[in-house]
Short mmCIF file of C-alpha atoms in Angstrom, two decimals:
data_model
loop_
_atom_site.label_atom_id
_atom_site.label_comp_id
_atom_site.label_asym_id
_atom_site.label_seq_id
_atom_site.Cartn_x
_atom_site.Cartn_y
_atom_site.Cartn_z
CA MET A 1 -0.05 -49.72 -6.20
CA LYS A 2 -2.44 -52.11 -8.00
CA LEU A 3 -2.84 -55.74 -6.90
CA HIS A 4 -3.45 -58.49 -9.44
CA GLY A 5 -2.88 -61.42 -7.05
CA THR A 6 -6.24 -63.09 -7.65
CA LYS A 7 -5.77 -62.97 -11.39
CA LEU A 8 -2.22 -64.30 -11.11
CA ILE A 9 -3.26 -67.21 -8.89
CA LEU A 10 -6.21 -68.05 -11.14
CA ALA A 11 -3.96 -67.96 -14.20
CA SER A 12 -1.46 -70.23 -12.46
CA ALA A 13 -4.22 -72.70 -11.58
CA ILE A 14 -5.46 -72.78 -15.18
CA THR A 15 -1.93 -73.28 -16.46
CA LEU A 16 -1.39 -76.10 -13.97
CA ALA A 17 -4.63 -77.82 -14.93
CA SER A 18 -3.68 -77.70 -18.58
CA ALA A 19 -0.20 -79.04 -17.84
CA ILE A 20 -1.22 -82.13 -15.81
CA THR A 21 -1.65 -85.16 -18.04
CA PHE A 22 -3.72 -87.17 -15.55
CA ALA A 23 -2.77 -90.96 -15.50
CA GLU A 24 -5.10 -93.22 -17.40
CA SER A 25 -7.05 -95.96 -15.63
CA ILE A 26 -5.39 -99.41 -16.37
CA GLU A 27 -7.55 -102.44 -16.38
CA SER A 28 -6.08 -105.69 -15.02
CA PRO A 29 -5.25 -108.16 -17.82
CA THR A 30 -7.37 -111.26 -18.32
CA LEU A 31 -5.13 -114.30 -17.75
CA THR A 32 -5.68 -117.97 -18.49
CA THR A 33 -5.93 -120.06 -15.34
CA PHE A 34 -4.14 -123.38 -15.34
CA THR A 35 -5.22 -126.41 -13.31
CA ALA A 36 -2.60 -128.58 -11.62
CA GLY A 37 -2.01 -131.86 -13.38
CA THR A 38 -3.47 -130.48 -16.58
CA PRO A 39 -1.12 -129.89 -19.45
CA ALA A 40 -0.76 -126.17 -20.36
CA LYS A 41 -0.88 -125.03 -23.89
CA ALA A 42 2.06 -122.96 -25.05
CA ALA A 43 -0.21 -120.41 -26.75
CA GLU A 44 -2.16 -119.77 -23.57
CA VAL A 45 1.07 -119.37 -21.60
CA ASN A 46 2.42 -116.89 -24.20
CA ASP A 47 -0.85 -114.92 -24.12
CA ASN A 48 -0.54 -114.60 -20.36
CA PHE A 49 3.04 -113.32 -20.70
CA ASP A 50 2.03 -110.81 -23.41
CA ALA A 51 -0.88 -109.54 -21.30
CA LEU A 52 1.38 -109.08 -18.28
CA LYS A 53 4.02 -107.35 -20.42
CA THR A 54 1.44 -104.88 -21.81
CA TYR A 55 0.09 -104.28 -18.32
CA GLY A 56 3.58 -103.54 -17.01
CA GLU A 57 4.33 -101.12 -19.87
CA ALA A 58 1.06 -99.28 -19.16
CA ILE A 59 2.03 -98.99 -15.51
CA ASP A 60 5.49 -97.64 -16.49
CA SER A 61 3.87 -95.06 -18.77
CA ASN A 62 1.50 -93.94 -16.03
CA LEU A 63 4.41 -93.65 -13.59
CA THR A 64 6.28 -91.38 -16.03
CA ASP A 65 3.21 -89.16 -16.42
CA LEU A 66 2.75 -89.02 -12.67
CA GLU A 67 6.38 -87.97 -12.16
CA THR A 68 5.93 -85.17 -14.72
CA ASP A 69 2.73 -84.06 -13.02
CA VAL A 70 4.46 -84.03 -9.63
CA SER A 71 7.27 -81.84 -11.01
CA THR A 72 4.71 -79.48 -12.56
CA LEU A 73 2.79 -79.29 -9.30
CA GLN A 74 5.98 -78.58 -7.36
CA ALA A 75 6.94 -75.76 -9.77
CA SER A 76 3.44 -74.30 -9.64
CA HIS A 77 3.44 -74.53 -5.87
CA THR A 78 6.70 -72.56 -5.74
CA THR A 79 5.33 -69.90 -8.11
CA LEU A 80 2.09 -69.62 -6.20
CA SER A 81 3.97 -69.37 -2.90
CA GLU A 82 6.09 -66.54 -4.30
CA THR A 83 2.97 -64.80 -5.63
CA VAL A 84 1.21 -65.15 -2.28
CA SER A 85 4.31 -63.83 -0.49
CA THR A 86 4.54 -60.86 -2.86
CA GLN A 87 0.84 -60.14 -2.42
CA ALA A 88 1.22 -60.33 1.36
CA THR A 89 4.06 -57.78 1.18
CA ASP A 90 1.98 -55.54 -1.08
CA ILE A 91 -0.96 -55.83 1.29
CA ASN A 92 1.23 -54.85 4.23
CA THR A 93 2.57 -51.90 2.23
CA LEU A 94 -0.95 -50.86 1.32
CA ASN A 95 -2.01 -51.15 4.95
CA VAL A 96 0.86 -48.88 5.97
CA THR A 97 -0.01 -46.46 3.16
CA ALA A 98 -3.68 -46.54 4.10
CA THR A 99 -2.80 -45.84 7.73
CA SER A 100 -0.57 -42.95 6.66
CA LEU A 101 -3.29 -41.59 4.39
CA ASN A 102 -5.82 -41.84 7.19
CA THR A 103 -3.43 -39.93 9.43
CA SER A 104 -2.91 -37.33 6.69
CA VAL A 105 -6.65 -37.00 6.17
CA THR A 106 -7.15 -36.51 9.90
CA THR A 107 -4.31 -33.97 10.00
CA ASN A 108 -5.69 -32.14 6.96
CA THR A 109 -9.14 -32.11 8.51
CA ASN A 110 -7.72 -30.59 11.68
CA SER A 111 -5.70 -28.09 9.63
CA ILE A 112 -8.77 -27.12 7.60
CA SER A 113 -10.72 -26.65 10.81
CA ALA A 114 -7.92 -24.51 12.25
CA LEU A 115 -7.74 -22.49 9.01
CA ASN A 116 -11.49 -21.96 9.06
CA THR A 117 -11.18 -20.68 12.61
CA SER A 118 -8.29 -18.41 11.56
CA VAL A 119 -10.27 -17.11 8.57
CA SER A 120 -13.22 -16.42 10.83
CA ASN A 121 -10.98 -14.62 13.31
CA LEU A 122 -9.30 -12.65 10.50
CA SER A 123 -12.69 -11.72 9.11
CA THR A 124 -13.71 -10.45 12.53
CA ASP A 125 -10.39 -8.60 12.90
CA THR A 126 -10.81 -7.10 9.42
CA THR A 127 -14.29 -5.89 10.30
CA ASN A 128 -13.02 -4.41 13.56
CA THR A 129 -10.03 -2.86 11.77
CA ALA A 130 -12.30 -1.35 9.12
CA ALA A 131 -14.40 0.18 11.88
CA ASP A 132 -11.24 1.49 13.57
CA VAL A 133 -9.99 2.92 10.25
CA THR A 134 -13.34 4.61 9.68
CA ALA A 135 -13.23 6.07 13.18
CA LEU A 136 -9.62 7.20 12.71
CA THR A 137 -10.45 8.69 9.32
CA THR A 138 -13.33 10.61 10.87
CA LEU A 139 -11.04 11.78 13.67
CA ILE A 140 -8.28 12.76 11.23
CA ASN A 141 -10.75 14.67 9.06
CA SER A 142 -12.08 16.41 12.15
CA GLN A 143 -8.56 17.26 13.28
CA ALA A 144 -7.72 18.45 9.77
CA GLU A 145 -10.72 20.79 9.89
CA THR A 146 -9.61 22.01 13.32
CA ILE A 147 -6.04 22.52 12.08
CA SER A 148 -7.31 24.34 9.00
CA ALA A 149 -9.47 26.59 11.16
CA LEU A 150 -6.52 27.27 13.47
CA GLU A 151 -4.23 27.98 10.51
CA THR A 152 -6.82 30.39 9.13
CA LYS A 153 -7.03 32.06 12.53
CA VAL A 154 -3.22 32.25 12.80
CA GLU A 155 -2.99 33.75 9.31
CA ALA A 156 -5.68 36.22 10.22
CA LEU A 157 -3.82 37.13 13.41
CA GLU A 158 -0.53 37.42 11.53
CA ALA A 159 -2.17 39.62 8.91
CA GLY A 160 -3.08 42.16 11.60
CA SER A 161 -0.60 43.76 13.96
CA SER A 162 -2.88 44.45 16.91
CA PRO A 163 -3.56 41.67 19.43
CA SER A 164 -7.23 42.68 19.24
CA THR A 165 -7.57 41.48 15.65
CA ASP A 166 -11.08 40.22 16.27
CA GLU A 167 -12.15 43.83 16.90
CA TYR A 168 -11.75 44.60 13.20
CA THR A 169 -15.37 44.02 12.27
CA LEU A 170 -16.42 47.25 10.56
CA GLU A 171 -16.29 47.06 6.77
CA VAL A 172 -14.35 49.88 5.09
CA THR A 173 -15.16 50.92 1.52
CA GLY A 174 -12.84 53.08 -0.58
CA ASP A 175 -14.23 54.65 -3.76
CA GLY A 176 -17.07 52.13 -3.70
CA GLU A 177 -14.87 49.02 -3.24
CA VAL A 178 -14.41 47.07 0.00
CA ILE A 179 -10.75 47.47 0.94
CA GLY A 180 -10.68 46.04 4.49
CA TYR A 181 -11.99 46.32 8.05
CA THR A 182 -11.47 48.68 10.98
CA LYS A 183 -12.50 48.97 14.65
CA PRO A 184 -14.46 51.51 16.72
CA TYR A 185 -11.59 53.52 18.22
CA ILE A 186 -11.38 55.51 14.96
CA PHE A 187 -13.77 58.00 16.58
CA GLU A 188 -11.08 59.13 19.01
CA THR A 189 -9.52 62.45 18.03
CA VAL A 190 -6.10 61.46 19.41
CA LYS A 191 -5.25 59.46 16.29
CA PRO A 192 -6.48 61.17 13.13
CA PHE A 193 -6.25 58.03 11.02
CA ILE A 194 -8.13 54.82 10.36
CA PRO A 195 -6.33 51.51 11.12
CA LEU A 196 -7.18 49.20 8.24
CA LYS A 197 -6.93 45.43 8.26
CA THR A 198 -6.66 44.13 4.67
CA SER A 199 -6.15 40.69 3.18
CA HIS A 200 -2.51 41.68 2.59
CA GLY A 201 -1.73 43.01 6.07
CA MET A 202 -2.27 46.16 8.12
CA ALA A 203 -2.42 49.68 6.67
CA THR A 204 -3.71 53.10 7.72
CA ILE A 205 -5.85 55.77 6.06
CA ARG A 206 -5.62 59.45 6.95
CA PRO A 207 -6.96 62.65 5.46
CA GLY A 208 -4.69 63.95 2.71
CA TYR A 209 -3.65 67.43 1.76
CA ASP A 210 -4.06 67.31 -1.99
CA THR A 211 -6.50 64.39 -1.93
CA PRO A 212 -9.29 63.51 0.52
CA PHE A 213 -7.69 60.30 1.82
CA THR A 214 -4.19 58.76 1.61
CA LEU A 215 -3.12 55.15 2.28
CA TYR A 216 -0.06 54.71 4.50
CA GLY A 217 1.82 51.85 6.03
CA TYR A 218 1.37 50.66 9.61
CA ASP A 219 3.91 50.98 12.42
CA GLU A 220 3.58 47.71 14.32
CA LEU A 221 5.87 48.75 17.15
CA ARG A 222 3.81 51.85 18.02
CA ASP A 223 0.39 50.73 16.76
CA ASP A 224 0.46 53.85 14.65
CA ARG A 225 0.60 54.94 11.05
CA ASN A 226 3.85 55.01 9.14
CA SER A 227 3.91 58.39 7.45
CA GLU A 228 6.93 57.71 5.23
CA ILE A 229 6.22 57.17 1.55
CA ASN A 230 9.44 56.70 -0.41
CA SER A 231 10.40 55.90 -3.94
CA THR A 232 10.45 52.28 -5.07
CA TYR A 233 13.80 50.55 -5.39
CA TYR A 234 14.62 47.63 -7.67
CA SER A 235 17.17 44.82 -7.64
CA ASP A 236 17.78 44.83 -11.42
CA ALA A 237 19.11 47.36 -13.94
CA SER A 238 15.78 47.30 -15.84
CA CYS A 239 13.80 48.26 -12.72
CA ASN A 240 11.44 45.30 -13.08
CA ASN A 241 11.92 43.65 -9.66
CA PRO A 242 10.84 45.92 -6.76
CA VAL A 243 12.42 45.39 -3.33
CA PHE A 244 12.03 46.67 0.19
CA MET A 245 15.36 48.26 1.12
CA GLN A 246 17.01 49.42 4.31
CA SER A 247 20.61 50.56 4.36
CA SER A 248 23.04 50.26 7.23
CA GLY A 249 22.80 54.05 7.58
CA ASP A 250 19.28 53.63 8.99
CA GLY A 251 20.60 51.59 11.89
CA LYS A 252 20.50 47.87 12.45
CA LEU A 253 17.35 46.34 11.01
CA MET A 254 15.15 44.71 13.64
CA LEU A 255 14.11 41.77 11.50
CA PHE A 256 13.02 38.87 13.68
CA THR A 257 11.89 35.68 11.93
CA LYS A 258 11.23 32.11 13.00
CA VAL A 259 13.39 30.80 10.16
CA ALA A 260 16.59 32.61 9.24
CA ASN A 261 16.09 35.22 6.48
CA THR A 262 12.52 33.96 5.78
CA ILE A 263 9.57 36.33 6.20
CA ASP A 264 6.85 34.97 8.52
CA LYS A 265 3.84 37.05 7.43
CA ASP A 266 2.63 39.48 4.80
CA LYS A 267 3.39 43.18 5.34
CA LEU A 268 2.03 46.11 3.34
CA VAL A 269 4.50 48.66 2.01
CA VAL A 270 3.14 51.88 0.46
CA LYS A 271 5.37 53.57 -2.11
CA SER A 272 4.91 56.71 -4.15
CA ASP A 273 4.05 54.72 -7.26
CA GLY A 274 1.72 52.17 -5.70
CA VAL A 275 1.00 49.62 -2.98
CA TYR A 276 3.24 46.57 -2.46
CA LYS A 277 3.61 43.82 0.07
CA ILE A 278 6.42 41.78 1.51
CA ALA A 279 4.97 38.31 0.98
CA LYS A 280 5.07 35.59 3.60
CA GLY A 281 7.85 33.13 2.74
CA SER A 282 10.00 35.71 0.93
CA THR A 283 13.77 35.48 1.42
CA ALA A 284 15.64 38.49 2.77
CA ASN A 285 19.00 39.27 1.17
CA MET A 286 21.29 40.25 4.03
CA SER A 287 24.38 40.71 1.83
CA ALA A 288 25.61 43.85 0.10
CA THR A 289 23.81 44.38 -3.18
CA THR A 290 23.17 46.98 -5.86
CA VAL A 291 19.80 48.71 -6.06
CA TYR A 292 18.22 50.93 -8.69
CA THR A 293 15.46 53.52 -8.85
CA PHE A 294 13.88 55.75 -11.45
CA GLU A 295 15.40 59.21 -11.84
CA ASP A 296 13.72 61.32 -14.51
CA ASP A 297 12.11 58.11 -15.79
CA VAL A 298 15.54 56.46 -16.19
CA CYS A 299 16.47 53.31 -14.18
CA THR A 300 19.55 54.50 -12.33
CA GLU A 301 21.98 52.66 -10.02
CA GLN A 302 22.15 53.95 -6.44
CA THR A 303 25.85 53.73 -5.55
CA TRP A 304 25.35 54.91 -1.98
CA PHE A 305 23.64 51.64 -0.99
CA THR A 306 26.59 49.33 -0.28
CA GLU A 307 25.29 47.23 2.57
CA GLY A 308 21.99 46.55 4.29
CA VAL A 309 19.03 44.34 3.46
CA THR A 310 16.68 43.90 0.51
CA ILE A 311 13.44 41.90 0.43
CA PRO A 312 11.38 41.25 -2.73
CA LEU A 313 8.12 43.19 -3.07
CA VAL A 314 4.88 42.13 -4.77
CA LYS A 315 2.67 44.76 -6.43
CA ILE A 316 -0.88 44.96 -5.02
CA THR A 317 -3.60 45.82 -7.52
CA ASP A 318 -6.70 45.89 -5.29
CA LEU A 319 -5.45 48.80 -3.13
CA LYS A 320 -4.62 52.39 -4.10
CA THR A 321 -2.42 55.03 -2.50
CA GLU A 322 -5.20 57.64 -2.66
CA TYR A 323 -8.99 57.54 -2.30
CA SER A 324 -11.61 60.16 -3.04
CA SER A 325 -14.14 58.71 -0.59
CA ILE A 326 -14.03 56.44 2.45
CA GLU A 327 -17.11 54.86 4.04
CA ILE A 328 -17.38 52.74 7.19
CA GLU A 329 -20.13 50.17 7.62
CA GLY A 330 -23.00 51.54 9.66
CA TYR A 331 -21.66 55.09 9.83
CA VAL A 332 -22.05 58.33 7.90
CA THR A 333 -18.98 60.23 6.73
CA ASN A 334 -19.21 63.87 7.90
#
């Protein structure tokens, strides 16, 4: 709100001054004085009457001007009174507004101060949180390393069948290539074979008849070699997908897994045509199925297998079924 009261009052005063006519000063007429007992001249008497008449008319004229000036003053007084009243109202309004603004300024100042305090506190909290996050990240990374190490250890334990997996520290070389690790009890004559821990699971090596050394499977239940080497079976008519197979005629399969029909760890399977493994995570087919095998180099359906279990096999290329030479770290082969 803008106030123009001073300008309005000044303008009213100027207008009033210009409107007032101001009565003229009237001089008293000069009259002829008559002396008692002296005859008066008619001309002198008439002059006195004319002078008085003119004087009276001048007074009447001044009275009219004064009445006009009074009316003008009264009107101006009313206008000025209204202006003053309006300005007083505006001043009161401005005072209220100013008080409200002062209150708002004080409130805003307090709010800004409170916000500054909050920002400072949040900054401190953010710094503390960042430190906590860093500490938690370090802890998580450390735990992740521990978990990874434990998983590696579990996988290593699962890869071997003996509880004394850590005893497999002697490097075994077959035909000049490292094929796994063994442990000292190989020097006992009770078990004429070498237990072999490989990256694919446990196996055994024993002296062959037609070849110096033969790779066999490992019997986990007896901690012994598995001397059976059978033909490879397949789940398709083209004999492209090898499977581990056990029919119901062999008795109920003792397949224990943590998750139904899902293999928990790798297991080596040695067949006449090569080395395979049952891979961890493979799914066992417990339903009746058709299997095939090569007969005279022809993929032939085996109709006798009507029920049992089949598990997919994966061909291993870094192990062989037969070796010409076997060496053990730190020892001489005699």
